[in-house]
Coordinates of C-alpha atoms and ligand atoms in Angstrom, one line a residue:
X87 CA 40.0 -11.5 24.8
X88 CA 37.2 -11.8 22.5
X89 CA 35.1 -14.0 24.9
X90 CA 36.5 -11.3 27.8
X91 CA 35.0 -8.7 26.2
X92 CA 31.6 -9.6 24.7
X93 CA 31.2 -11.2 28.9
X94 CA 31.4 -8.0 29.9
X95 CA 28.5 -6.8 28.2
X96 CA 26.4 -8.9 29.8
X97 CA 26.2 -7.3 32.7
X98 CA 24.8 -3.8 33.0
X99 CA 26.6 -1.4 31.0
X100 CA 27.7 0.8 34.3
X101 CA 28.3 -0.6 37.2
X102 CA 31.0 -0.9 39.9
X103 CA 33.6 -3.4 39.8
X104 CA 34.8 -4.0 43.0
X105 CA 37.7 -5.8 42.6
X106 CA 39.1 -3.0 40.1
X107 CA 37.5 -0.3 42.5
X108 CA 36.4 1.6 39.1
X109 CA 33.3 2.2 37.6
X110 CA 33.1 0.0 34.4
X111 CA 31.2 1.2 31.6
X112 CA 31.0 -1.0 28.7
X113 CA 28.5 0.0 25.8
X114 CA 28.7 2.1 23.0
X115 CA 26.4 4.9 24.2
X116 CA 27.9 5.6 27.7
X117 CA 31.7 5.0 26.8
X118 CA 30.8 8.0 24.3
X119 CA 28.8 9.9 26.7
X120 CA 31.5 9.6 29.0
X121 CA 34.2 10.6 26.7
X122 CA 32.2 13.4 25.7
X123 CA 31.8 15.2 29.0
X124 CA 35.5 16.4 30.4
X125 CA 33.2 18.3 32.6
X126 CA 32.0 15.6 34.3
X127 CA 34.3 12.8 33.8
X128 CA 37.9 14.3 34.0
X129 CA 41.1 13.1 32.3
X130 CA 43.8 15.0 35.3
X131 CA 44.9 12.0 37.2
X132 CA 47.9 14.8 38.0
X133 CA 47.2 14.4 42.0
X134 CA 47.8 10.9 42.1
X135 CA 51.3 11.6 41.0
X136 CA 53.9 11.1 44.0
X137 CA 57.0 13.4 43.5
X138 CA 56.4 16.3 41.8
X139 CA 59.6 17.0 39.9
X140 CA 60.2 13.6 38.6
X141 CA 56.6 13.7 37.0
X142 CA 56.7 17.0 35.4
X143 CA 57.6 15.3 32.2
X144 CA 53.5 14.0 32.6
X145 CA 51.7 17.0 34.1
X146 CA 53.1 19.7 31.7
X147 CA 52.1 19.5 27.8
X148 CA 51.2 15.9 28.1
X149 CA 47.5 17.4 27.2
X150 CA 45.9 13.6 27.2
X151 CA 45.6 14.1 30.8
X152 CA 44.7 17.3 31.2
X153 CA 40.7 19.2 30.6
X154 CA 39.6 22.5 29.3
X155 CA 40.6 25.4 29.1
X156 CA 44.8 24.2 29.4
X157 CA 43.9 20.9 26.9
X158 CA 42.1 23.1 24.2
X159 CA 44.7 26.2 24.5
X160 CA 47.9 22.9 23.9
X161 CA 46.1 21.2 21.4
X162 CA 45.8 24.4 19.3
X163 CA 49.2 25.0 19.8
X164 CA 50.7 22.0 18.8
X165 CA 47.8 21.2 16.1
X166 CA 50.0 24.4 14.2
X167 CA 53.3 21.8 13.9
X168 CA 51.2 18.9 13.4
X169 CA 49.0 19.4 10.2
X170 CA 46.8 17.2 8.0
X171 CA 49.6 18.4 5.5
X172 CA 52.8 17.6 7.3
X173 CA 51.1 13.9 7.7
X174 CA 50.1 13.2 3.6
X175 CA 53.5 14.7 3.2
X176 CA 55.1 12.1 5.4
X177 CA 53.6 9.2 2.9
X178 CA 56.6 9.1 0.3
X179 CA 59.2 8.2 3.2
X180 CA 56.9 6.2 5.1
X181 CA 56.8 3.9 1.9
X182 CA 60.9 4.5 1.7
X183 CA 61.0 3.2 5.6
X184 CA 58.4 0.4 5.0
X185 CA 60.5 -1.3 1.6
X186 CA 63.8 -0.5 3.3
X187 CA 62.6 -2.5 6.8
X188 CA 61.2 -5.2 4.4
X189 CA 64.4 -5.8 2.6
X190 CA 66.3 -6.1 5.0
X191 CA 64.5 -9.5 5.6
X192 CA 64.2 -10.3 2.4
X193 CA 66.4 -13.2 2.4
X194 CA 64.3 -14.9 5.4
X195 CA 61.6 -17.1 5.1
X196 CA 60.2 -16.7 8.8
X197 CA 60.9 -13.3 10.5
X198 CA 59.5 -11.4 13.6
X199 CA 56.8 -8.8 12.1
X200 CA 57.3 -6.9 15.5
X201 CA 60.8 -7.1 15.2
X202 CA 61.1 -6.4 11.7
X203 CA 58.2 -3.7 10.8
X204 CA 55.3 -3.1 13.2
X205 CA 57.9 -1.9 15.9
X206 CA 60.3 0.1 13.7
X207 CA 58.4 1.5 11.5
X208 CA 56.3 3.9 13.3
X209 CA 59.0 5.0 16.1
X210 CA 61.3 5.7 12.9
X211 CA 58.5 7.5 11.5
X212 CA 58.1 9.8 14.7
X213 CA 61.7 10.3 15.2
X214 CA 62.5 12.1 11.8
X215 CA 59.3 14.5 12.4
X216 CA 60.5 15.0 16.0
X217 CA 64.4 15.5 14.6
X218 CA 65.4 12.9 17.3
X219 CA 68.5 10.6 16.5
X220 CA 66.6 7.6 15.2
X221 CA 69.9 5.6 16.6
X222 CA 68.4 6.3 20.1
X223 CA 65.9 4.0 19.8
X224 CA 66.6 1.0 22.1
X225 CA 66.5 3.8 24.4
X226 CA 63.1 4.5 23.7
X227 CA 61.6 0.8 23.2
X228 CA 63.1 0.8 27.1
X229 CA 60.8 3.8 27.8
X230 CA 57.7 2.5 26.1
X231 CA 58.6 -1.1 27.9
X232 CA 58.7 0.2 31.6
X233 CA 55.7 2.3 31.3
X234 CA 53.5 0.1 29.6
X235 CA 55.1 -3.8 29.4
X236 CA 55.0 -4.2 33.1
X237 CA 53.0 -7.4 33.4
X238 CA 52.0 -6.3 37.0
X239 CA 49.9 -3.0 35.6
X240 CA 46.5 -5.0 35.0
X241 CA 46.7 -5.9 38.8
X242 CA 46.6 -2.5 40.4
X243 CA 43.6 -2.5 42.5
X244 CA 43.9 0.5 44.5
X245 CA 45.6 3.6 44.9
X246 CA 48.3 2.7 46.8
X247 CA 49.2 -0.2 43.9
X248 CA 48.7 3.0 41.6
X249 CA 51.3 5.0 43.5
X250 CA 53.9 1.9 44.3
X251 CA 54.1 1.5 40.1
X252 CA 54.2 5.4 39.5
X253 CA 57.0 5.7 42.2
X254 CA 58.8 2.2 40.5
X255 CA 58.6 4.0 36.8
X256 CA 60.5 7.3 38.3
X257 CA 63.5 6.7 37.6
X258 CA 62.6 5.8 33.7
X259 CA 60.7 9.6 33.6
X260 CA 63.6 11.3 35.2
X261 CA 65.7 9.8 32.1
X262 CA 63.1 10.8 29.9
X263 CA 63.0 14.4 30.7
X264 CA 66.4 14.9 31.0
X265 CA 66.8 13.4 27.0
X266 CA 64.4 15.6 26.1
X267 CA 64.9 18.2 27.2
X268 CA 68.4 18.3 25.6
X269 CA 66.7 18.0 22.7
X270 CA 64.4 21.4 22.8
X271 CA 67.3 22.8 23.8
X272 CA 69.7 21.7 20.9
X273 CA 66.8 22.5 18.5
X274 CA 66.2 25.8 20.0
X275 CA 69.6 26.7 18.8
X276 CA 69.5 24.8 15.8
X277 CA 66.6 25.0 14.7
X278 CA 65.3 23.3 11.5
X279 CA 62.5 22.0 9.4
X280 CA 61.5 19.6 12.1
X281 CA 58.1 19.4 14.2
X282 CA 60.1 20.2 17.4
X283 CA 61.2 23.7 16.0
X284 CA 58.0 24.1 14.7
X285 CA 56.5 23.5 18.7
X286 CA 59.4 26.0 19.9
X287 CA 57.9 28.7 17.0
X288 CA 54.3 27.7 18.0
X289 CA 52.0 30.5 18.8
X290 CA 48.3 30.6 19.9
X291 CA 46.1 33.1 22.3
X292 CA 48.9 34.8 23.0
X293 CA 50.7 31.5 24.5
X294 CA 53.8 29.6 23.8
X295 CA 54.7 26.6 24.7
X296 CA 57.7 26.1 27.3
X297 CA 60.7 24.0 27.2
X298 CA 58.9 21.5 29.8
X299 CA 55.2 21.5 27.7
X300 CA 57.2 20.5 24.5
X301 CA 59.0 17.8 26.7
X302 CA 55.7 16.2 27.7
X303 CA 53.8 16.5 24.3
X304 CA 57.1 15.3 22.6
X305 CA 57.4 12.0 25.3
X306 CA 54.0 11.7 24.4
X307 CA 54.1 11.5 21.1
X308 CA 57.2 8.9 20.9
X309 CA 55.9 6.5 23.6
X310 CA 51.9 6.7 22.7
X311 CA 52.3 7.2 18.9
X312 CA 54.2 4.0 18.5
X313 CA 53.4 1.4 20.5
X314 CA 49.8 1.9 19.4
X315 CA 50.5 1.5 15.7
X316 CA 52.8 -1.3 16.2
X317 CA 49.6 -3.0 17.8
X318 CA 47.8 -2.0 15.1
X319 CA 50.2 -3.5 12.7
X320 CA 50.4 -6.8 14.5
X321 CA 46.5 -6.7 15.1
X322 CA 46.2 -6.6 11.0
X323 CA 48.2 -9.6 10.5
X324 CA 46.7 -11.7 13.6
X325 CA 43.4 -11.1 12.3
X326 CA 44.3 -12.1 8.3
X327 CA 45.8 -15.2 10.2
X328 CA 42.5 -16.2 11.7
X329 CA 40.4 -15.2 8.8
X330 CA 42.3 -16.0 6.0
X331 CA 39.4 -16.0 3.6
X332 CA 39.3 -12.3 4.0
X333 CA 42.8 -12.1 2.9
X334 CA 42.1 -12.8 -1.2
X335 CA 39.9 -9.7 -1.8
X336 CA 42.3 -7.1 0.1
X337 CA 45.0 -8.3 -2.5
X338 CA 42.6 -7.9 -5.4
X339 CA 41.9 -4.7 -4.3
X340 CA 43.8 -2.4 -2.5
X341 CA 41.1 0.2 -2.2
X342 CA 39.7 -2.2 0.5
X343 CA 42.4 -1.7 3.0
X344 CA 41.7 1.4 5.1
X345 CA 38.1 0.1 5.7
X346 CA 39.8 -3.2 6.3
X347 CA 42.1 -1.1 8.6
X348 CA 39.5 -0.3 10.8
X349 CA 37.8 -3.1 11.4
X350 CA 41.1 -4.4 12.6
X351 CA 40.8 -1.2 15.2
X352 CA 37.1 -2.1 16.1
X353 CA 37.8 -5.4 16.8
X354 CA 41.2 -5.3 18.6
X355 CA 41.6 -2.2 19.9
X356 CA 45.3 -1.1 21.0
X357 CA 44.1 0.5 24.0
X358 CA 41.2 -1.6 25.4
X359 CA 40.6 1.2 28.4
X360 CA 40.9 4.5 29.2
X361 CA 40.5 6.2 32.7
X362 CA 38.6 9.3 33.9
X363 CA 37.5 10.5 37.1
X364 CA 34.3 11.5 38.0
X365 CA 34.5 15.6 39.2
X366 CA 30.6 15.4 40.6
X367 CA 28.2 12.8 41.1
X368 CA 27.4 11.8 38.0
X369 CA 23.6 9.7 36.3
X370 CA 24.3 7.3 33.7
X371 CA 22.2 5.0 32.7
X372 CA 19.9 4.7 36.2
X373 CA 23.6 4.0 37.7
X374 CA 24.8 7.2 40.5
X375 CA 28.7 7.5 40.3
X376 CA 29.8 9.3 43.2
X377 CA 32.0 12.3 43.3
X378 CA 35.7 11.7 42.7
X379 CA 35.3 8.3 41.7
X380 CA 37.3 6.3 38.9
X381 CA 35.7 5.3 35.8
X382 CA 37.2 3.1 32.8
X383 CA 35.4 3.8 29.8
X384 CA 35.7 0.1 28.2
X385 CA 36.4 0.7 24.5
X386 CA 36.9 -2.9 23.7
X387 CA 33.9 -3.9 25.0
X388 CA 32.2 -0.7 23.2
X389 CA 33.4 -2.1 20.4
X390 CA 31.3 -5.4 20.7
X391 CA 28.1 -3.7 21.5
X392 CA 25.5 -5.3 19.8
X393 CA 23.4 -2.5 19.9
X394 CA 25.7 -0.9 17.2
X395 CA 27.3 -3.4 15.7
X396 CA 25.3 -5.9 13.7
X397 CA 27.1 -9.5 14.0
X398 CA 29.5 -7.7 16.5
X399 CA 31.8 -10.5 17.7
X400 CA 32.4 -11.5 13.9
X401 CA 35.4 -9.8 11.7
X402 CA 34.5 -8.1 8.9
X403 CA 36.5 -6.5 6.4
X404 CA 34.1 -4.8 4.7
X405 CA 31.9 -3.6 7.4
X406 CA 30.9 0.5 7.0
X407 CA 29.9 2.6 9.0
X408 CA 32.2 1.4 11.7
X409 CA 31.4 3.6 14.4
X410 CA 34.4 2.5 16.5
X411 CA 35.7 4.3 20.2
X412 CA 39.1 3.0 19.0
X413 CA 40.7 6.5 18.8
X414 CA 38.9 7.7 21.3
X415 CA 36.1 10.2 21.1
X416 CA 35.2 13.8 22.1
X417 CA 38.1 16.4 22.9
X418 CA 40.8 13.8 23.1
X419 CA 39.8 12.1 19.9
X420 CA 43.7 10.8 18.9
X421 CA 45.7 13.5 17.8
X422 CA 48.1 11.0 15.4
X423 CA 45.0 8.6 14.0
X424 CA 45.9 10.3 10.0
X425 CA 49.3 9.0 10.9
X426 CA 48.3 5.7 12.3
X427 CA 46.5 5.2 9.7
X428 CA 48.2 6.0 6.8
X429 CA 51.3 4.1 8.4
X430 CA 48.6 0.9 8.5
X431 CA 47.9 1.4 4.6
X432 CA 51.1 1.7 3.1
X433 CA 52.5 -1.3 5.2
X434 CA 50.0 -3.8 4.3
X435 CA 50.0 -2.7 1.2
X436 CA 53.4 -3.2 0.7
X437 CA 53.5 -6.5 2.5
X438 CA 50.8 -7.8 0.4
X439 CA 53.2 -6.3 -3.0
X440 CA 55.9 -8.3 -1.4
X441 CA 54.7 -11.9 -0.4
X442 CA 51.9 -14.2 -1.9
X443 CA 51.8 -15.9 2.0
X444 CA 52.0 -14.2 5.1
X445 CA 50.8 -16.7 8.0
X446 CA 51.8 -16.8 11.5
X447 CA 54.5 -19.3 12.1
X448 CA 54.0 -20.2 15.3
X449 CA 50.7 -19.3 16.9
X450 CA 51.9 -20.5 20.5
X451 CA 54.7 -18.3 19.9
X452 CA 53.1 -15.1 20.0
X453 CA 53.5 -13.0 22.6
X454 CA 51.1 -10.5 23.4
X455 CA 51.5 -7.4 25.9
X456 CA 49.2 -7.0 28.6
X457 CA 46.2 -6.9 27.6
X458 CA 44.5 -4.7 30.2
X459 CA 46.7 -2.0 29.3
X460 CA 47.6 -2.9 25.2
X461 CA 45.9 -5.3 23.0
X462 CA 48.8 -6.2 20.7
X463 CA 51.8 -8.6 20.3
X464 CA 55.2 -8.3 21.7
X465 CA 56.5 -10.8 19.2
X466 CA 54.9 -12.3 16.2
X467 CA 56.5 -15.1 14.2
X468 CA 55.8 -14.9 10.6
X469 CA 55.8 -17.4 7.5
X470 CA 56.4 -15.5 4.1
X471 CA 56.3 -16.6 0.4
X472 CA 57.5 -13.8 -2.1
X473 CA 55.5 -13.1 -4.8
X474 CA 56.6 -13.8 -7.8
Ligands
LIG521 C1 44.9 10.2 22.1 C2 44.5 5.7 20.5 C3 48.2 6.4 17.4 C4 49.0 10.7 19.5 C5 44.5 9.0 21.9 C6 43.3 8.4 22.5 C7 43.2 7.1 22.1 C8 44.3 6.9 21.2 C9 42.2 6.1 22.5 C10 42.3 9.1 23.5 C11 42.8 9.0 24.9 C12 41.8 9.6 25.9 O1 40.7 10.0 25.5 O2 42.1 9.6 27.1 C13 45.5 5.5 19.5 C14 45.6 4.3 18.7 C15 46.6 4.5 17.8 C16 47.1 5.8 18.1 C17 44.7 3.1 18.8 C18 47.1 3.6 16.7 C19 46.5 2.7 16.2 C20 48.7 7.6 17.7 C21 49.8 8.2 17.0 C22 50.0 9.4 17.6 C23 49.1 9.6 18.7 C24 50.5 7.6 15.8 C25 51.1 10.5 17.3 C26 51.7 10.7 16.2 C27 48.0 10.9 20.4 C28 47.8 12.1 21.2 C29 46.7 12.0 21.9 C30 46.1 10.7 21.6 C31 48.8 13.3 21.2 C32 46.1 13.0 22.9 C33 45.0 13.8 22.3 C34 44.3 14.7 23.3 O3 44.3 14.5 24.5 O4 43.7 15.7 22.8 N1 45.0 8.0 21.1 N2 46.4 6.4 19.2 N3 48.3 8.5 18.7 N4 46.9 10.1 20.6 FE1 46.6 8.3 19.8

């Protein structure tokens, strides 16, 4: 990936890619300029979805693909269920979670770190705030694998390969929808201290949100917020793996973790890409992007831009500022990075408390997703010693 990334710099930072048919742009000025203009470079793919009802799920409060004025009116409205607060106030269970998930391998030597925290512990996480039976979630991990494991999504090269995978992932949205909507519902009548009763209560310039908005921020939420931070997770321990002399002074001192944290972001970034058409013809960098045209806003390669980064393609723990796109920038800037990364914190933390060795097992064993659409491993054998 590395290697994948940094050669993509080397050509000029936007151009056409004609065997993607998208407009790649790849350093760390335009990917921001780009993310920073909603006016110009849209985020409503919402007409390239094929049958309107199954896809409701995706068009209504699923505000990541949506622009002004409809974005900022949803984000303010479920910004009122999701505050700063309710996430530090989350950090006593996600602890409880994390030491619970970790016991119950306790008496194993190797385990799966997917398997056994990076996957659980954030979908557990977003279930209690969302009051969603945390027993549902194979049901979920299905979700999350149809729309985002399919190993043919880095292949689409047109639009009609876009519409053939939207129209094979219907069936898996219609399920969605259905489950959750059952779930406002339910909640609206019993309603507790939960963040879905706290969408259904939600209030701003003179707006609610509907049963079908909650539905598509709340789908968001469970399938975006977890497979992300589970990437995260595993990202953390590949990188200790690789560079295990940075390893020593993150046990010495804790208080070196969240800067750690983001380096891990910088330099394997859960979502390499991110999509936006073009709403006008558009300047950047001496390059004309025609109207209606597709543009991926390369944040892995961002990432790598020597430009920003001094000694870009090398890991480092310690490195500040970290300017990073990793999250996202501009009006979509991610919604659930104080989550993420309090969930990163207080797991390594606690698997550094808890073993005096953590190495990959098996380094042909890892299985990574696809990585055009997540950077991150599927499965992740690990060695442990307990501390003593
Ligand atoms: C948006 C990455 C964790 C919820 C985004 C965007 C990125 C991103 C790149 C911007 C998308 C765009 O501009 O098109 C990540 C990464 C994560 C993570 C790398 C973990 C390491 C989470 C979590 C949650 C979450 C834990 C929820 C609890 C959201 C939401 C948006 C978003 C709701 C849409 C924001 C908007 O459109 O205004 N995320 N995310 N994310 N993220 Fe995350």
């Amino acid at each position: 990936l590395v290697g994948r990334w940094e050669g993509l710099r080397e050509g000029a930072p936007v151009r056409y890619d004609e065997q993607r048919k998208t407009w790649l742009v790849t350093d760390h000025e335009n990917v921001a300029q780009v993310l920073s203009d909603p006016k110009a470079f849209s985020s409503d793919f919402s007409g390239l979805t094929p049958t309107q009802e199954d896809f409701e799920v995706f068009r209504q409060g699923n505000f990541v693909g949506m622009d002004p004025p409809r974005h900022r009116t949803l984000r303010a409205l479920v910004s009122q269920g999701f505050t700063p607060r309710v996430v530090t106030d989350l950090e006593p269970r996600i602890h409880a979670i994390t030491e619970e998930l970790l016991d119950a391998v306790d008496d194993q030597d190797q385990f799966d770190a997917v398997d056994a925290l990076a996957y659980p512990l954030p979908i557990i996480v977003i279930a209690e705030l969302l009051g969603i039976p945390v027993s549902d979630r194979p049901l979920f991990q299905e979700w999350a694998t149809t729309l985002f494991g399919g190993d043919d999504l880095g292949d689409m090269l047109d639009m009609a390969d876009i519409e053939r995978a939207l129209k094979a992932i219907a069936p898996t949205v219609r399920e969605m929808n259905g489950y959750f909507l059952d779930h406002i519902r339910h909640h609206r009548k019993n309603p507790g201290d939960d963040l879905t009763s706290k969408l259904i209560g939600a209030e701003a310039e003179g707006t609610r949100l509907s049963d079908q908005e909650i539905v598509g921020f709340v789908a968001l939420l469970l399938v975006a917020g977890h497979i992300t931070t589970t990437a995260l997770l595993g990202n953390a321990l590949l990188c200790f793996d690789r560079h295990p002399d940075t390893v020593a002074p993150l046990r010495a001192d804790p208080g070196l973790l969240p800067r750690t944290a983001e380096e891990v972001l910088r330099f394997l970034p859960p979502f390499p890409e991110l999509g936006r058409r073009t709403t006008r013809e558009v300047e950047l960098s001496g390059a004309v992007i025609p109207a209606d045209a597709l543009v991926t806003a390369h944040l892995g390669a961002a990432n790598r831009d020597r430009a920003r980064f001094a000694d870009a393609g090398t890991f480092d723990p310690a490195r500040d500022p970290n300017p990073h796109l990793t999250f996202g920038h501009g009006i979509h800037f991610c919604f659930g990075a104080p989550l993420a990364r309090l969930e990163a914190r207080i797991a390594l933390r606690l698997l550094f408390d808890r073993f005096s060795d953590l190495a990959v097992a098996d380094r042909d064993a890892v299985v990574t997703q696809n990585p055009a659409v997540i950077v991150g491993a599927r499965h992740l054998p690990l060695r442990v010693r307990r501390a003593p």
